[in-house]
Amino acid sequence: MVLKCHPDKSQGNTKVDEEAFTCIQKAYEQLCLIDGKRAYDSVDPNFDNDVPNVTEHNKQNFYKVFGPVIQRNAQWSINKNVPMLGSESDEIDYVNDFYNFWYDFKSWREYSYLDEEERDKADCKEERRYLDKLNKQERVRRKKEEMTRMRQIVDNCYACDPRIKAFNEDRKKRKLEAKLAKQEAYRLEQEALRLQKEEEERIRQEEEQKRAQQEKERAEAEKKERQKQNKLLKGERKKVRDCVKNNNYFCTNDDNVVKAMENLELLLQGLAIEDLKKTQLTQQERN
């Protein structure tokens, strides 16, 4: 083709051949350089830029709808280790890694091939700078639209992904189970505290009842002892009183008997039973 259209080899319309040869030269320069080839491939008219919507149909046919979309857009990735959509049997770690990669997707796709302003036709440096600025602005705009398109693909894919729904339901289930387990543990703890308090209260009441019974028994024993001592005391007082009475209260004058009796009663009230016994014994020895 080059030889056929080369101006020196042309045998037909020279002007047409020159234009064809110029196109062939530009195409060669464009496709032989890596950056030029990428610029050309970036605007491939046969590439499908479609973004599947979030619909019930796409949710039910998730892998069939989004699998090819992910696969064909993976060619734009700077990183060659691109995770594919996977299957319903994937673990959550793989799914998380997949979305982490695609949400941080870095694309080499660029749009210099679509520059509308031809800087080579500029008459001066200032005009070339101005045309470069316009082209750069347009490239940035198209790149931003492309990144928005890629982000929308990932968002819609995430929204339709049945694995995410299953993982979320499982996470909610485990969260609910953990909550219920925590509530049950708290209930059991409170029940244990209640039983402990009841046991402590039972023991306290038993101890109080035991102390009350012991106090009652002690009081009854003391009462019986007092009654016994009072009975003995009355007997001893009577013995002393009889002894003194038999000796006419130790009075030589009957006029002093009443006073002696009063003094005797006062003395008897102040003496303990041991003292009364000693007094009685002493009197008996005197007699």
JSON list of C-alpha atoms in Angstrom, two decimals, residues 55-161:
[
{"chain": "A", "resi": 55, "resn": "THR", "atom": "CA", "xyz": [-33.34, -2.96, 37.44]},
{"chain": "A", "resi": 56, "resn": "GLU", "atom": "CA", "xyz": [-35.01, -6.11, 38.71]},
{"chain": "A", "resi": 57, "resn": "HIS", "atom": "CA", "xyz": [-34.07, -7.86, 35.45]},
{"chain": "A", "resi": 58, "resn": "ASN", "atom": "CA", "xyz": [-30.39, -6.98, 35.89]},
{"chain": "A", "resi": 59, "resn": "LYS", "atom": "CA", "xyz": [-30.49, -8.15, 39.52]},
{"chain": "A", "resi": 60, "resn": "GLN", "atom": "CA", "xyz": [-31.92, -11.51, 38.51]},
{"chain": "A", "resi": 61, "resn": "ASN", "atom": "CA", "xyz": [-29.41, -11.84, 35.63]},
{"chain": "A", "resi": 62, "resn": "PHE", "atom": "CA", "xyz": [-26.53, -10.18, 37.45]},
{"chain": "A", "resi": 63, "resn": "TYR", "atom": "CA", "xyz": [-23.60, -12.30, 36.25]},
{"chain": "A", "resi": 64, "resn": "LYS", "atom": "CA", "xyz": [-24.88, -12.45, 32.68]},
{"chain": "A", "resi": 65, "resn": "VAL", "atom": "CA", "xyz": [-25.39, -8.67, 32.49]},
{"chain": "A", "resi": 66, "resn": "PHE", "atom": "CA", "xyz": [-22.42, -7.28, 34.43]},
{"chain": "A", "resi": 67, "resn": "GLY", "atom": "CA", "xyz": [-19.85, -10.01, 33.72]},
{"chain": "A", "resi": 68, "resn": "PRO", "atom": "CA", "xyz": [-19.20, -8.88, 30.09]},
{"chain": "A", "resi": 69, "resn": "VAL", "atom": "CA", "xyz": [-19.27, -5.20, 31.13]},
{"chain": "A", "resi": 70, "resn": "ILE", "atom": "CA", "xyz": [-16.53, -5.72, 33.70]},
{"chain": "A", "resi": 71, "resn": "GLN", "atom": "CA", "xyz": [-14.53, -7.88, 31.32]},
{"chain": "A", "resi": 72, "resn": "ARG", "atom": "CA", "xyz": [-14.52, -5.41, 28.44]},
{"chain": "A", "resi": 73, "resn": "ASN", "atom": "CA", "xyz": [-13.79, -2.38, 30.65]},
{"chain": "A", "resi": 74, "resn": "ALA", "atom": "CA", "xyz": [-10.88, -4.21, 32.31]},
{"chain": "A", "resi": 75, "resn": "GLN", "atom": "CA", "xyz": [-8.76, -3.42, 29.21]},
{"chain": "A", "resi": 76, "resn": "TRP", "atom": "CA", "xyz": [-8.50, 0.23, 30.33]},
{"chain": "A", "resi": 77, "resn": "SER", "atom": "CA", "xyz": [-6.84, -0.68, 33.65]},
{"chain": "A", "resi": 78, "resn": "ILE", "atom": "CA", "xyz": [-3.27, 0.47, 34.27]},
{"chain": "A", "resi": 79, "resn": "ASN", "atom": "CA", "xyz": [-2.91, -2.49, 36.63]},
{"chain": "A", "resi": 80, "resn": "LYS", "atom": "CA", "xyz": [-2.91, -5.70, 34.61]},
{"chain": "A", "resi": 81, "resn": "ASN", "atom": "CA", "xyz": [-4.02, -7.90, 37.51]},
{"chain": "A", "resi": 82, "resn": "VAL", "atom": "CA", "xyz": [-7.69, -7.04, 37.16]},
{"chain": "A", "resi": 83, "resn": "PRO", "atom": "CA", "xyz": [-10.19, -9.07, 39.24]},
{"chain": "A", "resi": 84, "resn": "MET", "atom": "CA", "xyz": [-13.21, -10.25, 37.30]},
{"chain": "A", "resi": 85, "resn": "LEU", "atom": "CA", "xyz": [-16.79, -10.32, 38.57]},
{"chain": "A", "resi": 86, "resn": "GLY", "atom": "CA", "xyz": [-16.54, -13.88, 39.87]},
{"chain": "A", "resi": 87, "resn": "SER", "atom": "CA", "xyz": [-19.45, -16.11, 40.84]},
{"chain": "A", "resi": 88, "resn": "GLU", "atom": "CA", "xyz": [-22.04, -16.60, 43.54]},
{"chain": "A", "resi": 89, "resn": "SER", "atom": "CA", "xyz": [-19.73, -19.01, 45.39]},
{"chain": "A", "resi": 90, "resn": "ASP", "atom": "CA", "xyz": [-17.11, -16.29, 46.08]},
{"chain": "A", "resi": 91, "resn": "GLU", "atom": "CA", "xyz": [-16.17, -15.51, 49.66]},
{"chain": "A", "resi": 92, "resn": "ILE", "atom": "CA", "xyz": [-16.69, -12.06, 51.07]},
{"chain": "A", "resi": 93, "resn": "ASP", "atom": "CA", "xyz": [-12.94, -11.30, 50.99]},
{"chain": "A", "resi": 94, "resn": "TYR", "atom": "CA", "xyz": [-12.81, -11.77, 47.22]},
{"chain": "A", "resi": 95, "resn": "VAL", "atom": "CA", "xyz": [-15.93, -9.63, 46.72]},
{"chain": "A", "resi": 96, "resn": "ASN", "atom": "CA", "xyz": [-14.52, -6.87, 48.94]},
{"chain": "A", "resi": 97, "resn": "ASP", "atom": "CA", "xyz": [-11.19, -6.95, 47.05]},
{"chain": "A", "resi": 98, "resn": "PHE", "atom": "CA", "xyz": [-13.09, -6.81, 43.75]},
{"chain": "A", "resi": 99, "resn": "TYR", "atom": "CA", "xyz": [-15.01, -3.66, 44.69]},
{"chain": "A", "resi": 100, "resn": "ASN", "atom": "CA", "xyz": [-11.99, -2.05, 46.36]},
{"chain": "A", "resi": 101, "resn": "PHE", "atom": "CA", "xyz": [-10.09, -2.45, 43.08]},
{"chain": "A", "resi": 102, "resn": "TRP", "atom": "CA", "xyz": [-12.88, -1.18, 40.84]},
{"chain": "A", "resi": 103, "resn": "TYR", "atom": "CA", "xyz": [-13.81, 1.74, 43.08]},
{"chain": "A", "resi": 104, "resn": "ASP", "atom": "CA", "xyz": [-10.15, 2.77, 42.91]},
{"chain": "A", "resi": 105, "resn": "PHE", "atom": "CA", "xyz": [-9.97, 1.98, 39.20]},
{"chain": "A", "resi": 106, "resn": "LYS", "atom": "CA", "xyz": [-7.10, 3.72, 37.38]},
{"chain": "A", "resi": 107, "resn": "SER", "atom": "CA", "xyz": [-7.61, 3.98, 33.64]},
{"chain": "A", "resi": 108, "resn": "TRP", "atom": "CA", "xyz": [-5.04, 4.70, 30.93]},
{"chain": "A", "resi": 109, "resn": "ARG", "atom": "CA", "xyz": [-7.80, 5.77, 28.56]},
{"chain": "A", "resi": 110, "resn": "GLU", "atom": "CA", "xyz": [-7.20, 9.27, 27.20]},
{"chain": "A", "resi": 111, "resn": "TYR", "atom": "CA", "xyz": [-8.66, 11.47, 24.48]},
{"chain": "A", "resi": 112, "resn": "SER", "atom": "CA", "xyz": [-5.85, 13.29, 22.71]},
{"chain": "A", "resi": 113, "resn": "TYR", "atom": "CA", "xyz": [-6.90, 11.58, 19.47]},
{"chain": "A", "resi": 114, "resn": "LEU", "atom": "CA", "xyz": [-10.10, 13.64, 19.52]},
{"chain": "A", "resi": 115, "resn": "ASP", "atom": "CA", "xyz": [-8.36, 16.99, 19.75]},
{"chain": "A", "resi": 116, "resn": "GLU", "atom": "CA", "xyz": [-10.37, 19.36, 17.62]},
{"chain": "A", "resi": 117, "resn": "GLU", "atom": "CA", "xyz": [-7.75, 22.07, 17.42]},
{"chain": "A", "resi": 118, "resn": "GLU", "atom": "CA", "xyz": [-4.70, 21.20, 15.27]},
{"chain": "A", "resi": 119, "resn": "ARG", "atom": "CA", "xyz": [-1.74, 22.91, 16.91]},
{"chain": "A", "resi": 120, "resn": "ASP", "atom": "CA", "xyz": [0.47, 22.26, 13.87]},
{"chain": "A", "resi": 121, "resn": "LYS", "atom": "CA", "xyz": [-1.61, 24.71, 11.88]},
{"chain": "A", "resi": 122, "resn": "ALA", "atom": "CA", "xyz": [-1.00, 27.52, 14.37]},
{"chain": "A", "resi": 123, "resn": "ASP", "atom": "CA", "xyz": [0.85, 30.55, 13.06]},
{"chain": "A", "resi": 124, "resn": "CYS", "atom": "CA", "xyz": [2.83, 31.31, 16.21]},
{"chain": "A", "resi": 125, "resn": "LYS", "atom": "CA", "xyz": [3.87, 29.98, 19.62]},
{"chain": "A", "resi": 126, "resn": "GLU", "atom": "CA", "xyz": [1.17, 31.90, 21.48]},
{"chain": "A", "resi": 127, "resn": "GLU", "atom": "CA", "xyz": [-1.51, 30.44, 19.26]},
{"chain": "A", "resi": 128, "resn": "ARG", "atom": "CA", "xyz": [-0.11, 26.92, 19.75]},
{"chain": "A", "resi": 129, "resn": "ARG", "atom": "CA", "xyz": [-0.21, 27.43, 23.53]},
{"chain": "A", "resi": 130, "resn": "TYR", "atom": "CA", "xyz": [-3.78, 28.61, 23.32]},
{"chain": "A", "resi": 131, "resn": "LEU", "atom": "CA", "xyz": [-4.77, 25.61, 21.18]},
{"chain": "A", "resi": 132, "resn": "ASP", "atom": "CA", "xyz": [-2.96, 23.26, 23.62]},
{"chain": "A", "resi": 133, "resn": "LYS", "atom": "CA", "xyz": [-4.93, 24.79, 26.47]},
{"chain": "A", "resi": 134, "resn": "LEU", "atom": "CA", "xyz": [-8.24, 24.24, 24.67]},
{"chain": "A", "resi": 135, "resn": "ASN", "atom": "CA", "xyz": [-7.33, 20.65, 23.83]},
{"chain": "A", "resi": 136, "resn": "LYS", "atom": "CA", "xyz": [-6.21, 19.96, 27.39]},
{"chain": "A", "resi": 137, "resn": "GLN", "atom": "CA", "xyz": [-9.47, 21.29, 28.81]},
{"chain": "A", "resi": 138, "resn": "GLU", "atom": "CA", "xyz": [-11.44, 19.08, 26.45]},
{"chain": "A", "resi": 139, "resn": "ARG", "atom": "CA", "xyz": [-9.34, 16.03, 27.37]},
{"chain": "A", "resi": 140, "resn": "VAL", "atom": "CA", "xyz": [-9.91, 16.68, 31.08]},
{"chain": "A", "resi": 141, "resn": "ARG", "atom": "CA", "xyz": [-13.65, 16.99, 30.49]},
{"chain": "A", "resi": 142, "resn": "ARG", "atom": "CA", "xyz": [-13.80, 13.71, 28.56]},
{"chain": "A", "resi": 143, "resn": "LYS", "atom": "CA", "xyz": [-11.61, 11.96, 31.16]},
{"chain": "A", "resi": 144, "resn": "LYS", "atom": "CA", "xyz": [-13.91, 13.15, 33.92]},
{"chain": "A", "resi": 145, "resn": "GLU", "atom": "CA", "xyz": [-16.93, 11.84, 32.02]},
{"chain": "A", "resi": 146, "resn": "GLU", "atom": "CA", "xyz": [-15.14, 8.51, 31.57]},
{"chain": "A", "resi": 147, "resn": "MET", "atom": "CA", "xyz": [-14.36, 8.20, 35.28]},
{"chain": "A", "resi": 148, "resn": "THR", "atom": "CA", "xyz": [-17.98, 9.08, 36.07]},
{"chain": "A", "resi": 149, "resn": "ARG", "atom": "CA", "xyz": [-19.08, 6.35, 33.67]},
{"chain": "A", "resi": 150, "resn": "MET", "atom": "CA", "xyz": [-16.77, 3.81, 35.32]},
{"chain": "A", "resi": 151, "resn": "ARG", "atom": "CA", "xyz": [-17.94, 4.82, 38.78]},
{"chain": "A", "resi": 152, "resn": "GLN", "atom": "CA", "xyz": [-21.57, 4.42, 37.68]},
{"chain": "A", "resi": 153, "resn": "ILE", "atom": "CA", "xyz": [-20.83, 0.93, 36.39]},
{"chain": "A", "resi": 154, "resn": "VAL", "atom": "CA", "xyz": [-19.34, -0.08, 39.75]},
{"chain": "A", "resi": 155, "resn": "ASP", "atom": "CA", "xyz": [-22.17, 1.56, 41.71]},
{"chain": "A", "resi": 156, "resn": "ASN", "atom": "CA", "xyz": [-24.85, -0.19, 39.65]},
{"chain": "A", "resi": 157, "resn": "CYS", "atom": "CA", "xyz": [-22.93, -3.47, 39.83]},
{"chain": "A", "resi": 158, "resn": "TYR", "atom": "CA", "xyz": [-22.75, -3.18, 43.63]},
{"chain": "A", "resi": 159, "resn": "ALA", "atom": "CA", "xyz": [-26.44, -2.33, 43.86]},
{"chain": "A", "resi": 160, "resn": "CYS", "atom": "CA", "xyz": [-27.42, -5.41, 41.81]},
{"chain": "A", "resi": 161, "resn": "ASP", "atom": "CA", "xyz": [-24.89, -7.84, 43.29]}
]
